[in-house]
Short mmCIF file of C-alpha atoms in Angstrom, two decimals:
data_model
loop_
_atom_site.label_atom_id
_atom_site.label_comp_id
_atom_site.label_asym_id
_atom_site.label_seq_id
_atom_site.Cartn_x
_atom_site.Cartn_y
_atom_site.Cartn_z
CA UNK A 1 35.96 2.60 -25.45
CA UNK A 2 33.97 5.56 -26.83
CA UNK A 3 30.00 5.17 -28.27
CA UNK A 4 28.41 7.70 -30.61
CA UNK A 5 24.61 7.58 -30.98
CA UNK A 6 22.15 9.36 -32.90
CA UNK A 7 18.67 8.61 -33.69
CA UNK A 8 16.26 11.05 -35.07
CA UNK A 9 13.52 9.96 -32.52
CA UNK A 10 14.95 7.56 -29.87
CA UNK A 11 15.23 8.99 -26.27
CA UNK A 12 19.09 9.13 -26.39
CA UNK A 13 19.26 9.83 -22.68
CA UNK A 14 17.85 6.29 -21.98
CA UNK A 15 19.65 4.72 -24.68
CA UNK A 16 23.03 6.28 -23.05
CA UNK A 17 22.14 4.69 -19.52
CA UNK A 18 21.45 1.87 -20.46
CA UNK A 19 24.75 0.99 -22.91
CA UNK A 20 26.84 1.95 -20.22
CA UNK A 21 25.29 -0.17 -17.79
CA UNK A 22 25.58 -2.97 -20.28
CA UNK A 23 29.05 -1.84 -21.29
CA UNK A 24 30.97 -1.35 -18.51
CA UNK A 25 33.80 1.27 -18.76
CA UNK A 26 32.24 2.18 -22.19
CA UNK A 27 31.80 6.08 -22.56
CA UNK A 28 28.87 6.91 -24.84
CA UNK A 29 27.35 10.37 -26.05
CA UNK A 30 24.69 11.56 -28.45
CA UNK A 31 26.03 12.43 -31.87
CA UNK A 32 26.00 16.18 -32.44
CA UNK A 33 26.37 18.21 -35.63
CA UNK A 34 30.32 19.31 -35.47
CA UNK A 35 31.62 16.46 -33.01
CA UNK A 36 34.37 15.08 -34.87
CA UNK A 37 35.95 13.72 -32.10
CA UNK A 38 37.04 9.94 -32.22
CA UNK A 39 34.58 7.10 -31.65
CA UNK A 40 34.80 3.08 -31.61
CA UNK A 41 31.49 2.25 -32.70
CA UNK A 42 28.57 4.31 -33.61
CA UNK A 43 24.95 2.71 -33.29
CA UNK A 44 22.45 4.59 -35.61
CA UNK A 45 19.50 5.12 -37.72
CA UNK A 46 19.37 7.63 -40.90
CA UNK A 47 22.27 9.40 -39.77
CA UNK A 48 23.52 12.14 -41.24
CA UNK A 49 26.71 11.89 -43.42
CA UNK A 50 28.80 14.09 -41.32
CA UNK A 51 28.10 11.82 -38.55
CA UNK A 52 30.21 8.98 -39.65
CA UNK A 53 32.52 10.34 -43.03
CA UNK A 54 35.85 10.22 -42.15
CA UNK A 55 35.69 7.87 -38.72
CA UNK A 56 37.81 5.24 -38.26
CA UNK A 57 35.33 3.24 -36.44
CA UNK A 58 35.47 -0.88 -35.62
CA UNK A 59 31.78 -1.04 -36.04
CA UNK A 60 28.33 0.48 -37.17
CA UNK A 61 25.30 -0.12 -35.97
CA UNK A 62 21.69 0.44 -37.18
CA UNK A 63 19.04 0.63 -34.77
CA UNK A 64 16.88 -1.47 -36.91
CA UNK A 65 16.64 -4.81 -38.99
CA UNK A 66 17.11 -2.52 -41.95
CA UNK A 67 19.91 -0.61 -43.23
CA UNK A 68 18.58 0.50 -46.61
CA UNK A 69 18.93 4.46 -45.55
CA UNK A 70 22.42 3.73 -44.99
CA UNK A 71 23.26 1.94 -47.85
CA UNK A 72 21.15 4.47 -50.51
CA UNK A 73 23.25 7.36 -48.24
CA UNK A 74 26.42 5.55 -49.40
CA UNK A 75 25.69 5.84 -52.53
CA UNK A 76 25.43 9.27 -53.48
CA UNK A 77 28.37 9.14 -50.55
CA UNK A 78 30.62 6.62 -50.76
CA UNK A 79 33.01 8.74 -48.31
CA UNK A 80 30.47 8.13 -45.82
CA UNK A 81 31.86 5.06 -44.36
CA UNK A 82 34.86 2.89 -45.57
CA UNK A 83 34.26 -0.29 -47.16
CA UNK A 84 36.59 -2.18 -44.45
CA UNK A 85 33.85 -0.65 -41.40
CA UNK A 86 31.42 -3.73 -40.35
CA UNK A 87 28.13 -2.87 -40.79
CA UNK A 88 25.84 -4.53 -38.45
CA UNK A 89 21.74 -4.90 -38.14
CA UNK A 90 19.50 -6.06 -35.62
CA UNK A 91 18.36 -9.38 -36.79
CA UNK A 92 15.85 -10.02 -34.40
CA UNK A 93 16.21 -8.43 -30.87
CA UNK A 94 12.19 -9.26 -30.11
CA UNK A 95 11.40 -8.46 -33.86
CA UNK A 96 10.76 -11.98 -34.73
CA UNK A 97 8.00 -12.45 -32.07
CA UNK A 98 6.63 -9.13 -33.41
CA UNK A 99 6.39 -10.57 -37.16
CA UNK A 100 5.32 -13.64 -35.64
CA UNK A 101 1.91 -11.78 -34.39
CA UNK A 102 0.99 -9.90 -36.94
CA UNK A 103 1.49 -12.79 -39.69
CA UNK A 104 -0.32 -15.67 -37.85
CA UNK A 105 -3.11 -12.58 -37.12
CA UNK A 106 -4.11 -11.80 -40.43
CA UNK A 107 -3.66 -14.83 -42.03
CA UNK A 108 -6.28 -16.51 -39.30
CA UNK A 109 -8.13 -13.69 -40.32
CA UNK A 110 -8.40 -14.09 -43.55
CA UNK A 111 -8.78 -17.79 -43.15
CA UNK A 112 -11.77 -17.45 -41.08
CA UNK A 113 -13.43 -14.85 -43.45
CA UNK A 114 -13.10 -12.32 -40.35
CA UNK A 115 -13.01 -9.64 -43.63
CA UNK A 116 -16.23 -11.37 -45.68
CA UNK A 117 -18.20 -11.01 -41.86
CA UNK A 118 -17.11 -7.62 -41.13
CA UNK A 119 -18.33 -6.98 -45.03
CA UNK A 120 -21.87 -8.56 -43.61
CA UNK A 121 -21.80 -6.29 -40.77
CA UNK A 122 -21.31 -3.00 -42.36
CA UNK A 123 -24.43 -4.06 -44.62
CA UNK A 124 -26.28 -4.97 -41.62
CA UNK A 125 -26.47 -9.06 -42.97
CA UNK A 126 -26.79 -12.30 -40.85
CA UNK A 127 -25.20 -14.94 -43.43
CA UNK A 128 -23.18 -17.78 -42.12
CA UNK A 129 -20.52 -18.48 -45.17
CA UNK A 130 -18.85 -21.71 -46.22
CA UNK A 131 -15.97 -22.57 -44.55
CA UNK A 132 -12.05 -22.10 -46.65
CA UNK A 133 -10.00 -25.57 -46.49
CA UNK A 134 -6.98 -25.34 -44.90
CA UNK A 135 -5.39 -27.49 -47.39
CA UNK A 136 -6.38 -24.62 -50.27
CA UNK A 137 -4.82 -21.78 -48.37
CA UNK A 138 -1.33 -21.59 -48.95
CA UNK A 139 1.16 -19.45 -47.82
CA UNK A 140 3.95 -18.03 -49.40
CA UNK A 141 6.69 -16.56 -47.80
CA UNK A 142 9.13 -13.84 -49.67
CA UNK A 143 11.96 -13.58 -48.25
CA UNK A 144 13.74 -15.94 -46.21
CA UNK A 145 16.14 -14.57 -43.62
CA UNK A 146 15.97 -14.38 -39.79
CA UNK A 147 11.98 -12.75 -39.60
CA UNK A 148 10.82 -14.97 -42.85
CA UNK A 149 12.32 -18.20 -40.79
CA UNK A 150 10.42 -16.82 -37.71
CA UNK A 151 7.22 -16.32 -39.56
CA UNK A 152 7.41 -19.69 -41.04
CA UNK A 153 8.12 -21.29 -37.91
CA UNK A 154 5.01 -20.00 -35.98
CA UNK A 155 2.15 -20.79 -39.61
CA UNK A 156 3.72 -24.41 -39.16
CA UNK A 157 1.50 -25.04 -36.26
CA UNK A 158 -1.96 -23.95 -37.95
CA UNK A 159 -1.22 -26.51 -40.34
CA UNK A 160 -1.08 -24.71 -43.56
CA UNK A 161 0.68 -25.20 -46.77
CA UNK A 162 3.72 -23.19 -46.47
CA UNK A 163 6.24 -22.59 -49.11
CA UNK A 164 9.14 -19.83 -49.46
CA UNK A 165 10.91 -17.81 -52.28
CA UNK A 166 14.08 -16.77 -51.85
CA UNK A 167 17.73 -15.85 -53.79
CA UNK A 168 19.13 -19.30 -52.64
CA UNK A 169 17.22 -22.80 -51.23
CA UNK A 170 16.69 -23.14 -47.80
CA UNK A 171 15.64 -26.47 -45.95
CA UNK A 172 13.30 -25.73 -43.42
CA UNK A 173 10.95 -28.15 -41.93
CA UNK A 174 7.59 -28.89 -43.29
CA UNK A 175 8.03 -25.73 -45.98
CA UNK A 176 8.79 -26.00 -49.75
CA UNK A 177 11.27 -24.34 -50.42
CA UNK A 178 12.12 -21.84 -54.29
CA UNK A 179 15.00 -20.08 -55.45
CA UNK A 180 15.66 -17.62 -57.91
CA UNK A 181 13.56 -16.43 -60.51
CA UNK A 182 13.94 -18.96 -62.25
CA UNK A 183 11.31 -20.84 -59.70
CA UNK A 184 9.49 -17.63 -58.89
CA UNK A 185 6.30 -18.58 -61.36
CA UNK A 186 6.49 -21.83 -59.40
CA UNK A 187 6.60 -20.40 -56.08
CA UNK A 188 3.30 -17.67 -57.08
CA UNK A 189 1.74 -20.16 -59.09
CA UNK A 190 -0.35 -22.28 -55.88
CA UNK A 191 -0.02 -19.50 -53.03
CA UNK A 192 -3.14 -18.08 -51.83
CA UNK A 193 -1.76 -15.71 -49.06
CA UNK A 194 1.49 -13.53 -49.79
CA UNK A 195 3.70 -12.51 -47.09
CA UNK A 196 6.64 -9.95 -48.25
CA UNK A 197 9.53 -10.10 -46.42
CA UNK A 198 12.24 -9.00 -48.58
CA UNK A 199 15.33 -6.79 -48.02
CA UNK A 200 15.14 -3.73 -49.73
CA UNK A 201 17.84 -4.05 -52.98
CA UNK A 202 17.76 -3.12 -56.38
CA UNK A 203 16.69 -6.21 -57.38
CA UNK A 204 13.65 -6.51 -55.07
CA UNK A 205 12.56 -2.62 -55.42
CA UNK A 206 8.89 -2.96 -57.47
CA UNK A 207 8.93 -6.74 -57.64
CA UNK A 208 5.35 -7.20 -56.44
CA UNK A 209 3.51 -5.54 -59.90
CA UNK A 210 0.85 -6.85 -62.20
CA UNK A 211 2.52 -8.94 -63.30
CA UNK A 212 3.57 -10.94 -60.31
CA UNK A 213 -0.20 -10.15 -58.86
CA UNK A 214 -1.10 -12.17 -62.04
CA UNK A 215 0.32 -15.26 -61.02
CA UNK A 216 -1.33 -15.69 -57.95
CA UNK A 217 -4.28 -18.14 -57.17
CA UNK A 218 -7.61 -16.36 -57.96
CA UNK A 219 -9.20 -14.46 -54.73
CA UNK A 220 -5.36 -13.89 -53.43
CA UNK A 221 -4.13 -12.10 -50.20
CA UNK A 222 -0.86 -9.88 -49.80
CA UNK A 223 0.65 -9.14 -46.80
CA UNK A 224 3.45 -6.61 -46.99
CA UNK A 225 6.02 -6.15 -43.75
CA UNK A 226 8.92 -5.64 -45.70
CA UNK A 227 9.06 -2.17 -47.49
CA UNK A 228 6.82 -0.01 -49.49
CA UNK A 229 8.95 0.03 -52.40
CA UNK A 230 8.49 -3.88 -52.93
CA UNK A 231 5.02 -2.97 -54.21
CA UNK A 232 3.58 -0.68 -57.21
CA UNK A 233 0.59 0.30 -55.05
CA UNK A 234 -1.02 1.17 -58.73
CA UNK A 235 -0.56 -2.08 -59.35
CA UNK A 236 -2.28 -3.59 -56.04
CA UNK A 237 -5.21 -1.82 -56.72
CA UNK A 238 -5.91 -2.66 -59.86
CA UNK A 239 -5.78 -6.06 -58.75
CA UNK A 240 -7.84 -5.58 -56.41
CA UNK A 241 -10.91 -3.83 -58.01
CA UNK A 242 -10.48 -6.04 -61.18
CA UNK A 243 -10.92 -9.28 -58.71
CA UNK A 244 -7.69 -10.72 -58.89
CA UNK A 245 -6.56 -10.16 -55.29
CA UNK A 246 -9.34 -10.21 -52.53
CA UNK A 247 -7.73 -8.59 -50.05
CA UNK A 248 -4.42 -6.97 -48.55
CA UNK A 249 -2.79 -5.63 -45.41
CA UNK A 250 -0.04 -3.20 -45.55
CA UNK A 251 2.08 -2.33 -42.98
CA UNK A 252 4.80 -0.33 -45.18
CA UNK A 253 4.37 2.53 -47.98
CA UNK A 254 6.12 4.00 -51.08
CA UNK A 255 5.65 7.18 -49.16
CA UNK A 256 5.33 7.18 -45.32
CA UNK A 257 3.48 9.14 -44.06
CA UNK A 258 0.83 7.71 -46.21
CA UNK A 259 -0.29 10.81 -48.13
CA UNK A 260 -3.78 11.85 -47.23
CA UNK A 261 -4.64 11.67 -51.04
CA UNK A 262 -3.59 8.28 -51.42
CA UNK A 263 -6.79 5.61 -52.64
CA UNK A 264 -5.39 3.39 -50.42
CA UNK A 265 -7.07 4.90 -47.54
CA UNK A 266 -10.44 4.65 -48.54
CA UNK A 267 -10.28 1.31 -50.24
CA UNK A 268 -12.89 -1.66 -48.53
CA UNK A 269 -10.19 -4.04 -48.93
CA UNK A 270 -7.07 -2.79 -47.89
CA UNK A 271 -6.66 -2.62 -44.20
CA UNK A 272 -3.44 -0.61 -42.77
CA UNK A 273 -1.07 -0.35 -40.18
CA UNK A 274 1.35 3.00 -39.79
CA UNK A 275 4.59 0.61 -40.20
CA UNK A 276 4.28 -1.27 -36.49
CA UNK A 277 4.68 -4.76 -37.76
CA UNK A 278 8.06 -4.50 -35.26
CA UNK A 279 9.78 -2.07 -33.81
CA UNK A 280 13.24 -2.11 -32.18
CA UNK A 281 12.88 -3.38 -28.79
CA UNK A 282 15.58 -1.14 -26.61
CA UNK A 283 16.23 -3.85 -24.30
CA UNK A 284 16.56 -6.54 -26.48
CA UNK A 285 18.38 -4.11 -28.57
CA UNK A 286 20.67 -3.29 -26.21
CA UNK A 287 21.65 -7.02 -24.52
CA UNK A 288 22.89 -7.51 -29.19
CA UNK A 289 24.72 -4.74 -29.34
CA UNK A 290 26.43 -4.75 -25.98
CA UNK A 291 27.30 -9.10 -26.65
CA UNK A 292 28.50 -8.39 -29.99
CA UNK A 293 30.48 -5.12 -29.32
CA UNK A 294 32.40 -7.32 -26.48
CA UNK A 295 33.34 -10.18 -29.12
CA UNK A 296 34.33 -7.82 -31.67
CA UNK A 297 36.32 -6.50 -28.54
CA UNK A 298 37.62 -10.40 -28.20
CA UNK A 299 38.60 -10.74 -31.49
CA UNK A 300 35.51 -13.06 -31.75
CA UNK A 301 33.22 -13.95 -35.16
CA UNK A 302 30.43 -12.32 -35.07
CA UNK A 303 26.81 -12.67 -36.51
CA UNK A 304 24.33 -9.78 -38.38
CA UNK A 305 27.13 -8.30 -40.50
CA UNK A 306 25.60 -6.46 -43.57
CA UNK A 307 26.59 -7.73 -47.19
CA UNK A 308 27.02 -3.93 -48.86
CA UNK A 309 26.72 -5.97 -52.03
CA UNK A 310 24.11 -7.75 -51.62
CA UNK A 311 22.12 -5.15 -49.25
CA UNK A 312 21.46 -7.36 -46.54
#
């Protein structure tokens, strides 16, 4: 059994090792421009088109929980990879723990006014402020896959409202649950803090503008660990300075690297992270794709395959 790998920033020596440790009797190389020679799976992330047109692999798989470069590559190259090719992601492989963080951090934040004191500290003020009820700050989840579930899942035990928007119902424990837009109004209508976690489709691309931002609750939060194209960062702002929103934390840009010129940088209210909401975790990485290679091997069902379709 035969491995390509590329990845424009991975160590692939590492990455090598440790496959065929997991993989036992698998062979596995890095991808090189000009090796055409034949392959059983390839595990990658933004590869280039050479790399996989024309291969008649069982599997792909990208080294992340996203596989919007892939898809936008097929595209403008359908000949890239064959329609009957699985496609798989990592669904969670430590990511969900990682979302997990960084959600239940900044909405305790925000619930605690950590943002209002640090205001008070930069102007040098000693002013104990009125406490937010827990029962007023409600949380709305977009997006509700593997990391959305996860998310969910850890707010439940802070005891907040918690609701989630996605393309079809889910029934989740202790969360309300909206589907379609249809019920999107619905959904915006009594949440307080925004979480984004969306898959990146043409459907989704831009979705949190004005006039989404509009049907918020007054003095509104976003969160945004999805991808910068879910937001029209024009947008955000102007809800931001015309009191709408009250704050937001980004984790994800239109353009990454953020652009040096970009307002986002020096606005009070926006605090950033350079896309670290959560990385692929090698090991955990490695223990998915090294089960799910050896059930495909089996002839086994497997779980994380990509709808092209749907982009996701």
């Amino acid at each position: 059994m035969d491995l390509i790998f590329y990845h424009p920033t991975f160590d692939a020596a590492w990455w090598i090792d440790a496959l065929e440790k997991a993989l036992p009797g698998a062979k596995v190389r890095e991808w090189r421009s000009g090796d055409n020679d034949p392959a059983d799976y390839a595990l990658v992330w933004h590869p280039p088109v050479e790399m996989l047109a024309g291969r008649k692999l069982r599997a792909v798989f990208a080294l992340g929980a996203g596989v919007d470069s892939i898809l936008s590559q097929l595209q403008a190259n359908p000949e890239m990879l064959d329609a009957s090719i699985p496609l798989f992601r990592l669904e969670d492989t430590g990511m969900g723990l990682q979302m997990q963080e960084y959600a239940v951090s900044q909405v305790l934040h925000w619930f605690r006014r950590f943002d209002d004191y640090q205001a008070l500290k930069n102007e040098r003020r000693w002013q104990p402020l009125a406490e937010y009820a827990r029962e007023d700050f409600t949380v709305g989840i977009m997006g509700a896959g593997v990391l959305g579930a996860k998310v969910a899942e850890s707010l439940l035990a802070w005891g907040f409202p918690l609701r989630c928007w996605s393309r079809s119902r889910k029934d989740w424990p202790g969360v309300r649950s909206f589907a379609g837009r249809e019920e999107l109004s619905a959904f915006l209508s009594q949440t307080r803090v925004l979480i984004n976690l969306l898959p990146n489709t043409p459907e989704t691309v831009g979705i949190i503008n004005g006039s989404l931002l509009a049907q918020l609750q007054d003095n509104a939060y976003v969160l945004n660990l999805a991808r910068g194209v879910h937001v029209n960062e024009e947008d955000l702002l102007a809800a931001l300075n015309g009191g709408k929103l009250k704050g937001a934390m980004l984790d994800v840009y239109s353009r990454e690297p953020l652009p040096a010129d970009s307002p986002l940088w020096q606005h009070p209210r926006v605090a950033m992270t350079p896309h670290i909401a959560a990385v692929t975790r090698p090991p955990e990485a490695i223990a998915y794709i090294s089960q799910t290679i050896a059930r495909l091997q089996r002839g086994e069902a497997v779980a994380g395959g990509v709808d092209r379709v749907r982009g996701y």
